[in-house]
């Protein structure tokens, strides 16, 4: 087990803090690291995977951060039933490499495959298929959890500890391994339909009318467009392509997984590169080049699910100041709230080129899980935008007033009083956490900021 003192940030590269980075190589070393976190005078610890949480959930100023990526074994795969048992440090990328040749795919994937299974449970990640498949934890049968007392507990789905852990950003313990139900597929290609929506109302109408016909759907939305074009979008929907949809040449290796890769983003990017003019030009070109309507295009999985993974360290393009990722959800029936928020973002001229709108299905059982039935919008904003903090505070008020919430895995600035308004099961979580971890062995910058 190696130990270093390092500066740690989230993927948004804001608010770095210094911590002891501990790299356990076995379950026993992980247990020893947790015992050290709970020793007298220690400032606790938090598990960390591949660092794709945007904010401060996997940071711990003055304490320990447990890098779990060395625990990365795939223990068993049942090729008949599609059940995998793996360490929490295994990435979704690695699972795809192992599983796709066997005709299985991960049940839920976010916009990057470089997240660990432990992180997927801790953040209860969602993808383009939430309207039909729910979040990641819905497909987890059980996991092994190292708790503050040094014990390893097998936690089956449907139990209070399972539901308290899913979405809790590592604050109930360290996930060591998980058993996950997979999705059967015939090929590694996607059949994709693309169309333009002229404005926000047009987009919502199209999603409402047709989401049930597709396993996956997402819309890129131009948040700089105003007036009659406010909310204009490019809507992309897809299904796993069946074998008989592939051309003859592709049928020779229908389950091949060969994601492309572009050069990494430069380590230094001039401040202000992503201003309103440059992002406005990008958005205009992206919208105009999209087809008005295209059906059945075959795409690689990596192109459909994870286009940004093709550019290593793409988060550098925001410069040294980093960026804030803001994602919220408001329920069905709150479309006017969504229109008002999109109008405010558009009127403020927030230079966001990675903005996406999706529909969520039924809420998930995790007490701090983010999704609820409704509309979710995610956008990126350069952190140095003047007045950004006050502007997002105002949006929080709108979201909470509509019964919505923000996503903790992307948050870096929410106020603690807002958390209770957004997550009604927070008192249950705090009570269980106090019982399970009375000395706050597991702690993070996020947990201190939000009084979790």
Short mmCIF file of C-alpha atoms in Angstrom, two decimals:
data_model
loop_
_atom_site.label_atom_id
_atom_site.label_comp_id
_atom_site.label_asym_id
_atom_site.label_seq_id
_atom_site.Cartn_x
_atom_site.Cartn_y
_atom_site.Cartn_z
CA UNK A 1 0.00 0.00 0.00
CA UNK A 2 1.50 3.31 -1.09
CA UNK A 3 0.84 6.68 0.54
CA UNK A 4 1.51 10.15 -0.89
CA UNK A 5 0.47 13.71 -0.05
CA UNK A 6 -1.19 15.22 -3.11
CA UNK A 7 -3.47 18.02 -4.26
CA UNK A 8 -6.85 16.62 -5.33
CA UNK A 9 -9.66 18.12 -7.41
CA UNK A 10 -12.78 16.87 -9.12
CA UNK A 11 -13.15 16.70 -12.90
CA UNK A 12 -14.19 20.35 -12.93
CA UNK A 13 -10.69 21.28 -11.62
CA UNK A 14 -12.01 23.74 -9.04
CA UNK A 15 -11.24 24.11 -5.31
CA UNK A 16 -8.22 21.77 -4.97
CA UNK A 17 -7.43 20.48 -1.48
CA UNK A 18 -4.49 18.49 -0.10
CA UNK A 19 -4.89 14.99 1.30
CA UNK A 20 -3.04 11.73 1.96
CA UNK A 21 -3.61 9.58 -1.12
CA UNK A 22 -3.67 5.93 -0.03
CA UNK A 23 -3.58 3.16 -2.68
CA UNK A 24 -4.71 -0.19 -1.22
CA UNK A 25 -3.92 -3.25 -3.32
CA UNK A 26 -6.10 -5.74 -1.45
CA UNK A 27 -9.22 -5.84 0.70
CA UNK A 28 -6.99 -6.27 3.76
CA UNK A 29 -5.02 -3.14 2.92
CA UNK A 30 -8.28 -1.26 2.37
CA UNK A 31 -9.45 -2.34 5.84
CA UNK A 32 -6.14 -1.22 7.34
CA UNK A 33 -6.50 2.15 5.61
CA UNK A 34 -10.02 2.59 7.04
CA UNK A 35 -8.79 1.74 10.54
CA UNK A 36 -6.11 4.40 10.14
CA UNK A 37 -8.76 6.90 9.02
CA UNK A 38 -10.63 6.23 12.25
CA UNK A 39 -7.58 6.52 14.49
CA UNK A 40 -7.45 9.25 17.13
CA UNK A 41 -6.67 12.62 15.56
CA UNK A 42 -7.17 11.45 11.98
CA UNK A 43 -9.50 13.49 9.74
CA UNK A 44 -11.27 10.54 8.22
CA UNK A 45 -11.18 9.28 4.66
CA UNK A 46 -13.21 8.87 1.49
CA UNK A 47 -13.00 6.38 -1.38
CA UNK A 48 -12.10 7.63 -4.86
CA UNK A 49 -12.24 5.95 -8.24
CA UNK A 50 -11.15 7.54 -11.51
CA UNK A 51 -11.90 11.10 -10.41
CA UNK A 52 -14.85 11.82 -12.71
CA UNK A 53 -17.11 13.36 -10.06
CA UNK A 54 -17.10 17.00 -11.11
CA UNK A 55 -17.03 18.61 -7.67
CA UNK A 56 -15.60 17.83 -4.23
CA UNK A 57 -17.25 14.48 -3.43
CA UNK A 58 -13.96 12.54 -3.62
CA UNK A 59 -11.77 15.16 -1.91
CA UNK A 60 -10.90 15.30 1.78
CA UNK A 61 -8.81 18.27 2.90
CA UNK A 62 -6.33 17.29 5.60
CA UNK A 63 -7.52 13.69 5.67
CA UNK A 64 -7.16 10.58 3.52
CA UNK A 65 -8.40 9.70 0.07
CA UNK A 66 -8.46 5.99 -0.77
CA UNK A 67 -7.63 5.40 -4.43
CA UNK A 68 -9.49 2.16 -5.18
CA UNK A 69 -8.36 1.67 -8.76
CA UNK A 70 -5.81 -1.05 -7.90
CA UNK A 71 -8.70 -3.27 -6.82
CA UNK A 72 -9.71 -4.01 -10.39
CA UNK A 73 -10.33 -7.72 -10.81
CA UNK A 74 -13.27 -9.17 -12.71
CA UNK A 75 -13.94 -12.25 -10.59
CA UNK A 76 -16.65 -14.12 -12.48
CA UNK A 77 -18.92 -13.66 -15.46
CA UNK A 78 -21.88 -15.95 -15.99
CA UNK A 79 -22.13 -15.88 -19.78
CA UNK A 80 -25.54 -17.56 -19.63
CA UNK A 81 -27.33 -15.24 -17.20
CA UNK A 82 -25.22 -12.11 -17.66
CA UNK A 83 -24.23 -11.64 -14.03
CA UNK A 84 -20.75 -10.25 -13.28
CA UNK A 85 -18.93 -10.16 -9.95
CA UNK A 86 -16.11 -7.63 -9.90
CA UNK A 87 -14.04 -5.37 -7.67
CA UNK A 88 -15.29 -1.85 -7.12
CA UNK A 89 -12.20 -0.42 -8.83
CA UNK A 90 -13.04 -2.01 -12.18
CA UNK A 91 -13.95 0.64 -14.76
CA UNK A 92 -16.92 0.47 -17.08
CA UNK A 93 -14.39 0.60 -19.91
CA UNK A 94 -12.80 -2.61 -18.63
CA UNK A 95 -16.18 -4.27 -18.25
CA UNK A 96 -16.97 -3.43 -21.87
CA UNK A 97 -13.69 -4.97 -22.99
CA UNK A 98 -14.46 -8.17 -21.09
CA UNK A 99 -18.20 -8.42 -21.60
CA UNK A 100 -18.94 -7.31 -25.14
CA UNK A 101 -17.22 -10.32 -26.77
CA UNK A 102 -19.57 -12.46 -24.66
CA UNK A 103 -22.67 -10.60 -25.85
CA UNK A 104 -23.28 -8.49 -22.73
CA UNK A 105 -23.20 -4.74 -22.06
CA UNK A 106 -23.31 -2.62 -18.92
CA UNK A 107 -26.95 -1.86 -18.01
CA UNK A 108 -26.38 1.88 -17.50
CA UNK A 109 -23.53 4.11 -18.60
CA UNK A 110 -23.06 7.86 -18.14
CA UNK A 111 -21.32 10.13 -20.63
CA UNK A 112 -17.95 8.55 -19.82
CA UNK A 113 -16.93 4.92 -19.51
CA UNK A 114 -14.01 5.91 -17.28
CA UNK A 115 -15.89 5.53 -14.02
CA UNK A 116 -15.48 2.65 -11.59
CA UNK A 117 -18.21 0.28 -10.51
CA UNK A 118 -17.86 1.57 -6.95
CA UNK A 119 -18.23 5.14 -8.21
CA UNK A 120 -21.23 4.13 -10.32
CA UNK A 121 -22.98 2.88 -7.18
CA UNK A 122 -21.80 5.71 -4.93
CA UNK A 123 -23.10 8.32 -7.40
CA UNK A 124 -25.98 6.07 -8.56
CA UNK A 125 -25.16 7.10 -12.10
CA UNK A 126 -27.79 7.43 -14.82
CA UNK A 127 -27.55 7.41 -18.59
CA UNK A 128 -29.54 7.99 -21.74
CA UNK A 129 -31.85 5.10 -20.81
CA UNK A 130 -33.13 6.21 -17.42
CA UNK A 131 -36.67 6.66 -18.71
CA UNK A 132 -36.83 2.88 -19.18
CA UNK A 133 -33.99 1.32 -17.19
CA UNK A 134 -33.45 3.54 -14.16
CA UNK A 135 -30.08 4.22 -12.61
CA UNK A 136 -27.11 1.91 -12.11
CA UNK A 137 -28.02 0.69 -8.65
CA UNK A 138 -31.28 -0.77 -9.95
CA UNK A 139 -29.17 -3.41 -11.72
CA UNK A 140 -26.88 -4.18 -8.77
CA UNK A 141 -27.83 -7.39 -6.97
CA UNK A 142 -25.53 -6.85 -4.00
CA UNK A 143 -22.21 -5.33 -2.97
CA UNK A 144 -19.52 -5.81 -0.34
CA UNK A 145 -19.22 -2.76 1.92
CA UNK A 146 -16.31 -2.03 4.26
CA UNK A 147 -17.86 -0.03 7.09
CA UNK A 148 -16.35 2.25 9.72
CA UNK A 149 -16.00 -0.57 12.26
CA UNK A 150 -13.67 -2.44 9.92
CA UNK A 151 -16.25 -5.08 9.06
CA UNK A 152 -17.10 -6.18 5.52
CA UNK A 153 -20.83 -6.57 5.02
CA UNK A 154 -22.65 -8.21 2.14
CA UNK A 155 -25.42 -5.75 1.30
CA UNK A 156 -28.25 -7.08 -0.90
CA UNK A 157 -30.52 -4.88 -2.95
CA UNK A 158 -33.69 -3.74 -1.20
CA UNK A 159 -32.15 -3.32 2.24
CA UNK A 160 -31.86 0.02 4.07
CA UNK A 161 -28.06 -0.01 3.92
CA UNK A 162 -28.16 -0.62 0.16
CA UNK A 163 -30.56 2.27 -0.37
CA UNK A 164 -28.55 4.54 1.93
CA UNK A 165 -25.35 3.78 0.00
CA UNK A 166 -26.67 4.21 -3.54
CA UNK A 167 -26.12 7.88 -4.34
CA UNK A 168 -24.44 8.69 -1.00
CA UNK A 169 -21.04 9.49 -2.53
CA UNK A 170 -19.06 7.04 -0.38
CA UNK A 171 -20.28 8.25 3.02
CA UNK A 172 -21.57 4.89 4.32
CA UNK A 173 -18.33 3.01 3.65
CA UNK A 174 -15.98 1.69 1.00
CA UNK A 175 -17.53 -0.53 -1.66
CA UNK A 176 -15.10 -3.39 -2.30
CA UNK A 177 -16.96 -5.51 -4.84
CA UNK A 178 -20.34 -5.74 -6.56
CA UNK A 179 -22.60 -8.23 -8.33
CA UNK A 180 -24.27 -6.64 -11.36
CA UNK A 181 -26.91 -7.84 -13.82
CA UNK A 182 -25.88 -7.08 -17.42
CA UNK A 183 -27.78 -6.30 -20.63
CA UNK A 184 -27.71 -8.78 -23.57
CA UNK A 185 -26.68 -7.38 -26.97
CA UNK A 186 -26.09 -8.92 -30.39
CA UNK A 187 -23.56 -6.38 -31.66
CA UNK A 188 -21.31 -3.55 -30.52
CA UNK A 189 -22.97 -1.05 -32.84
CA UNK A 190 -25.89 1.28 -32.28
CA UNK A 191 -28.75 2.12 -34.63
CA UNK A 192 -29.18 5.87 -34.22
CA UNK A 193 -31.90 8.33 -35.26
CA UNK A 194 -31.06 12.05 -35.28
CA UNK A 195 -33.29 15.07 -35.80
CA UNK A 196 -33.41 18.77 -35.07
CA UNK A 197 -35.89 20.47 -32.76
CA UNK A 198 -36.57 24.12 -33.49
CA UNK A 199 -37.11 25.26 -29.88
CA UNK A 200 -37.61 23.97 -26.35
CA UNK A 201 -41.35 23.28 -26.71
CA UNK A 202 -40.73 21.38 -29.94
CA UNK A 203 -38.05 19.32 -28.20
CA UNK A 204 -40.21 18.46 -25.18
CA UNK A 205 -43.09 17.46 -27.45
CA UNK A 206 -40.87 15.14 -29.48
CA UNK A 207 -39.36 13.52 -26.38
CA UNK A 208 -42.75 13.08 -24.74
CA UNK A 209 -44.28 11.52 -27.83
CA UNK A 210 -41.53 9.08 -28.73
CA UNK A 211 -39.28 8.32 -25.74
CA UNK A 212 -41.11 5.07 -25.11
CA UNK A 213 -40.06 3.84 -28.55
CA UNK A 214 -36.33 4.03 -27.81
CA UNK A 215 -34.06 2.53 -25.19
CA UNK A 216 -31.74 5.58 -25.30
CA UNK A 217 -32.46 9.24 -25.93
CA UNK A 218 -30.71 12.55 -25.26
CA UNK A 219 -30.83 16.06 -26.67
CA UNK A 220 -27.96 18.51 -27.04
CA UNK A 221 -29.45 21.95 -26.41
CA UNK A 222 -28.18 25.36 -27.51
CA UNK A 223 -28.38 27.49 -24.37
CA UNK A 224 -27.16 30.60 -26.17
CA UNK A 225 -30.11 30.65 -28.58
CA UNK A 226 -32.74 33.25 -27.70
CA UNK A 227 -36.13 34.44 -28.86
CA UNK A 228 -38.09 32.04 -31.03
CA UNK A 229 -35.08 29.71 -31.22
CA UNK A 230 -34.65 29.38 -27.44
CA UNK A 231 -33.86 25.78 -26.61
CA UNK A 232 -33.24 24.65 -30.17
CA UNK A 233 -31.73 21.19 -29.99
CA UNK A 234 -30.33 18.15 -31.72
CA UNK A 235 -32.18 15.05 -30.56
CA UNK A 236 -30.34 11.71 -30.71
CA UNK A 237 -32.00 8.38 -29.98
CA UNK A 238 -30.76 4.86 -30.36
CA UNK A 239 -31.05 1.13 -29.89
CA UNK A 240 -28.50 -1.67 -29.84
CA UNK A 241 -28.24 -2.76 -33.47
CA UNK A 242 -29.33 -6.37 -34.11
CA UNK A 243 -27.04 -8.65 -36.06
CA UNK A 244 -29.20 -8.61 -39.18
CA UNK A 245 -28.89 -4.78 -39.38
CA UNK A 246 -25.11 -4.96 -39.93
CA UNK A 247 -23.51 -5.00 -43.37
CA UNK A 248 -21.86 -8.28 -44.30
CA UNK A 249 -18.33 -7.10 -43.49
CA UNK A 250 -19.27 -5.97 -39.98
CA UNK A 251 -20.92 -9.34 -39.25
CA UNK A 252 -17.50 -11.00 -39.22
CA UNK A 253 -16.77 -9.41 -35.82
CA UNK A 254 -20.13 -8.09 -34.62
CA UNK A 255 -19.06 -7.66 -31.00
CA UNK A 256 -15.71 -5.95 -31.58
CA UNK A 257 -15.01 -3.06 -29.20
CA UNK A 258 -12.52 -0.61 -30.71
CA UNK A 259 -13.09 2.90 -29.34
CA UNK A 260 -11.16 5.60 -31.14
CA UNK A 261 -8.86 8.06 -29.44
CA UNK A 262 -7.76 11.57 -30.36
CA UNK A 263 -4.76 13.55 -29.05
CA UNK A 264 -5.11 14.81 -25.48
CA UNK A 265 -6.24 18.35 -24.79
CA UNK A 266 -3.22 20.62 -24.16
CA UNK A 267 -2.14 21.07 -20.54
CA UNK A 268 -2.41 24.85 -20.91
CA UNK A 269 -5.37 26.62 -22.46
CA UNK A 270 -5.60 30.44 -22.50
CA UNK A 271 -8.25 31.83 -20.14
CA UNK A 272 -11.34 33.08 -21.91
CA UNK A 273 -11.00 30.72 -24.88
CA UNK A 274 -14.51 29.41 -24.26
CA UNK A 275 -16.26 32.76 -24.25
CA UNK A 276 -19.69 33.63 -25.56
CA UNK A 277 -18.47 34.32 -29.09
CA UNK A 278 -16.51 31.10 -29.52
CA UNK A 279 -19.16 28.93 -27.88
CA UNK A 280 -21.88 30.73 -29.85
CA UNK A 281 -20.06 29.93 -33.09
CA UNK A 282 -19.60 26.30 -32.05
CA UNK A 283 -23.28 25.96 -31.14
CA UNK A 284 -24.38 27.50 -34.44
CA UNK A 285 -22.18 25.15 -36.45
CA UNK A 286 -23.19 22.09 -34.39
CA UNK A 287 -26.88 22.79 -34.86
CA UNK A 288 -26.59 23.56 -38.60
CA UNK A 289 -24.49 20.50 -39.40
CA UNK A 290 -26.94 18.15 -37.70
CA UNK A 291 -29.37 16.46 -40.10
CA UNK A 292 -32.96 17.61 -40.05
CA UNK A 293 -33.89 13.96 -39.86
CA UNK A 294 -31.75 10.83 -40.24
CA UNK A 295 -32.84 7.29 -39.35
CA UNK A 296 -30.92 4.08 -38.72
CA UNK A 297 -27.34 5.33 -38.85
CA UNK A 298 -24.91 2.72 -37.50
CA UNK A 299 -22.49 4.14 -34.92
CA UNK A 300 -19.86 2.68 -32.64
CA UNK A 301 -20.89 2.47 -29.01
CA UNK A 302 -18.07 4.83 -28.11
CA UNK A 303 -19.39 7.43 -30.58
CA UNK A 304 -22.95 7.20 -29.31
CA UNK A 305 -22.33 6.95 -25.57
CA UNK A 306 -18.92 8.50 -24.91
CA UNK A 307 -17.80 10.97 -27.60
CA UNK A 308 -15.72 13.05 -25.17
CA UNK A 309 -13.75 10.00 -24.03
CA UNK A 310 -12.02 10.19 -27.40
CA UNK A 311 -10.24 13.36 -26.18
CA UNK A 312 -8.17 12.55 -23.07
CA UNK A 313 -8.19 15.31 -20.43
CA UNK A 314 -10.89 17.23 -22.28
CA UNK A 315 -11.62 19.10 -19.03
CA UNK A 316 -8.45 21.14 -19.63
CA UNK A 317 -10.16 23.14 -22.37
CA UNK A 318 -11.72 25.38 -19.70
CA UNK A 319 -8.31 26.64 -18.62
CA UNK A 320 -6.78 26.77 -15.17
CA UNK A 321 -9.94 28.19 -13.60
CA UNK A 322 -11.84 25.01 -14.37
CA UNK A 323 -15.59 24.76 -14.80
CA UNK A 324 -18.80 24.12 -12.92
CA UNK A 325 -21.14 21.38 -14.05
CA UNK A 326 -24.72 22.09 -13.01
CA UNK A 327 -27.39 19.42 -13.33
CA UNK A 328 -30.90 19.60 -11.98
CA UNK A 329 -34.19 17.77 -12.38
CA UNK A 330 -37.76 19.04 -12.08
CA UNK A 331 -40.81 16.82 -12.19
CA UNK A 332 -43.34 16.38 -14.94
CA UNK A 333 -45.90 19.15 -14.64
CA UNK A 334 -43.09 21.64 -13.99
CA UNK A 335 -42.42 22.40 -17.65
CA UNK A 336 -42.94 26.11 -17.05
CA UNK A 337 -40.13 26.04 -14.46
CA UNK A 338 -37.88 24.38 -17.02
CA UNK A 339 -38.78 27.01 -19.63
CA UNK A 340 -38.09 29.78 -17.16
CA UNK A 341 -34.69 28.37 -16.17
CA UNK A 342 -33.64 27.82 -19.78
CA UNK A 343 -34.74 31.40 -20.50
CA UNK A 344 -32.67 32.73 -17.61
CA UNK A 345 -29.59 30.79 -18.73
CA UNK A 346 -30.08 31.96 -22.30
CA UNK A 347 -30.65 35.56 -21.20
CA UNK A 348 -27.53 35.44 -19.03
CA UNK A 349 -25.57 34.24 -22.09
CA UNK A 350 -23.89 31.37 -20.23
CA UNK A 351 -21.23 30.01 -22.61
CA UNK A 352 -22.13 26.32 -22.41
CA UNK A 353 -21.47 23.95 -25.28
CA UNK A 354 -22.00 20.67 -23.38
CA UNK A 355 -25.64 21.11 -22.40
CA UNK A 356 -27.99 18.11 -22.55
CA UNK A 357 -31.66 17.56 -21.76
CA UNK A 358 -33.16 14.16 -20.94
CA UNK A 359 -36.32 12.63 -19.51
CA UNK A 360 -36.15 10.56 -16.33
CA UNK A 361 -38.43 7.64 -15.55
CA UNK A 362 -39.44 6.35 -12.14
CA UNK A 363 -37.28 7.47 -9.23
CA UNK A 364 -34.71 5.09 -7.79
CA UNK A 365 -34.69 3.65 -4.26
CA UNK A 366 -31.47 5.32 -3.12
CA UNK A 367 -32.18 7.82 -0.36
CA UNK A 368 -29.81 10.34 -1.95
CA UNK A 369 -30.24 9.17 -5.54
CA UNK A 370 -30.67 12.06 -7.91
CA UNK A 371 -33.29 11.00 -10.49
CA UNK A 372 -37.00 11.58 -10.09
CA UNK A 373 -39.64 11.40 -12.85
CA UNK A 374 -39.19 14.54 -14.89
CA UNK A 375 -36.86 16.68 -16.97
CA UNK A 376 -33.13 16.90 -16.28
CA UNK A 377 -30.81 19.53 -17.74
CA UNK A 378 -27.01 19.42 -17.38
CA UNK A 379 -24.71 22.23 -18.46
CA UNK A 380 -21.08 23.24 -18.09
CA UNK A 381 -20.06 26.82 -17.28
CA UNK A 382 -16.54 28.27 -16.94
CA UNK A 383 -15.94 28.79 -13.22
CA UNK A 384 -14.60 32.31 -13.75
CA UNK A 385 -17.86 33.61 -15.22
CA UNK A 386 -18.70 36.84 -13.33
CA UNK A 387 -21.52 36.46 -10.82
CA UNK A 388 -21.81 32.71 -11.38
CA UNK A 389 -22.26 31.77 -7.71
CA UNK A 390 -25.20 34.10 -7.10
CA UNK A 391 -26.77 33.13 -10.41
CA UNK A 392 -26.68 29.41 -9.59
CA UNK A 393 -27.97 30.10 -6.08
CA UNK A 394 -31.00 31.69 -7.69
CA UNK A 395 -31.47 28.66 -9.95
CA UNK A 396 -31.27 26.41 -6.87
CA UNK A 397 -34.20 28.33 -5.41
CA UNK A 398 -36.22 27.81 -8.60
CA UNK A 399 -35.38 24.09 -8.67
CA UNK A 400 -36.16 23.51 -4.99
CA UNK A 401 -39.36 25.53 -5.23
CA UNK A 402 -40.53 23.20 -8.00
CA UNK A 403 -39.76 20.09 -5.92
CA UNK A 404 -36.58 19.34 -7.87
CA UNK A 405 -32.98 18.75 -6.92
CA UNK A 406 -29.39 19.03 -8.10
CA UNK A 407 -26.98 16.12 -8.65
CA UNK A 408 -24.42 15.67 -5.86
CA UNK A 409 -21.93 13.91 -8.15
CA UNK A 410 -21.66 17.12 -10.17
CA UNK A 411 -22.09 19.65 -7.39
CA UNK A 412 -19.32 21.87 -6.05
CA UNK A 413 -21.19 24.80 -4.50
CA UNK A 414 -24.67 23.92 -3.18
CA UNK A 415 -25.61 25.46 0.19
CA UNK A 416 -26.49 22.99 3.00
CA UNK A 417 -29.93 24.47 3.66
CA UNK A 418 -30.89 23.71 0.05
CA UNK A 419 -29.96 20.05 0.38
CA UNK A 420 -32.73 19.35 2.90
CA UNK A 421 -35.30 20.97 0.62
CA UNK A 422 -34.20 18.87 -2.34
CA UNK A 423 -33.69 15.44 -0.72
CA UNK A 424 -36.65 14.55 1.55
CA UNK A 425 -35.01 11.34 2.84
CA UNK A 426 -31.98 13.22 4.13
CA UNK A 427 -33.03 12.81 7.82
CA UNK A 428 -33.14 9.01 7.39
CA UNK A 429 -29.73 9.05 5.79
CA UNK A 430 -28.23 11.17 8.56
CA UNK A 431 -29.73 8.90 11.23
CA UNK A 432 -28.37 5.72 9.64
CA UNK A 433 -24.98 7.32 9.06
CA UNK A 434 -24.79 8.45 12.70
CA UNK A 435 -25.51 4.90 13.83
CA UNK A 436 -23.17 3.25 11.34
CA UNK A 437 -20.30 5.74 11.58
CA UNK A 438 -20.63 7.74 14.83
CA UNK A 439 -17.05 9.06 14.63
CA UNK A 440 -17.38 10.21 10.99
CA UNK A 441 -14.60 7.95 9.77
CA UNK A 442 -15.92 8.53 6.25
CA UNK A 443 -15.89 12.20 5.40
CA UNK A 444 -15.20 14.44 2.43
CA UNK A 445 -15.08 18.06 1.40
CA UNK A 446 -18.64 17.63 0.12
CA UNK A 447 -19.91 16.07 3.36
CA UNK A 448 -18.47 18.93 5.43
CA UNK A 449 -19.78 21.59 3.05
CA UNK A 450 -23.30 20.13 3.11
CA UNK A 451 -23.29 18.95 6.75
CA UNK A 452 -23.95 15.37 5.70
#
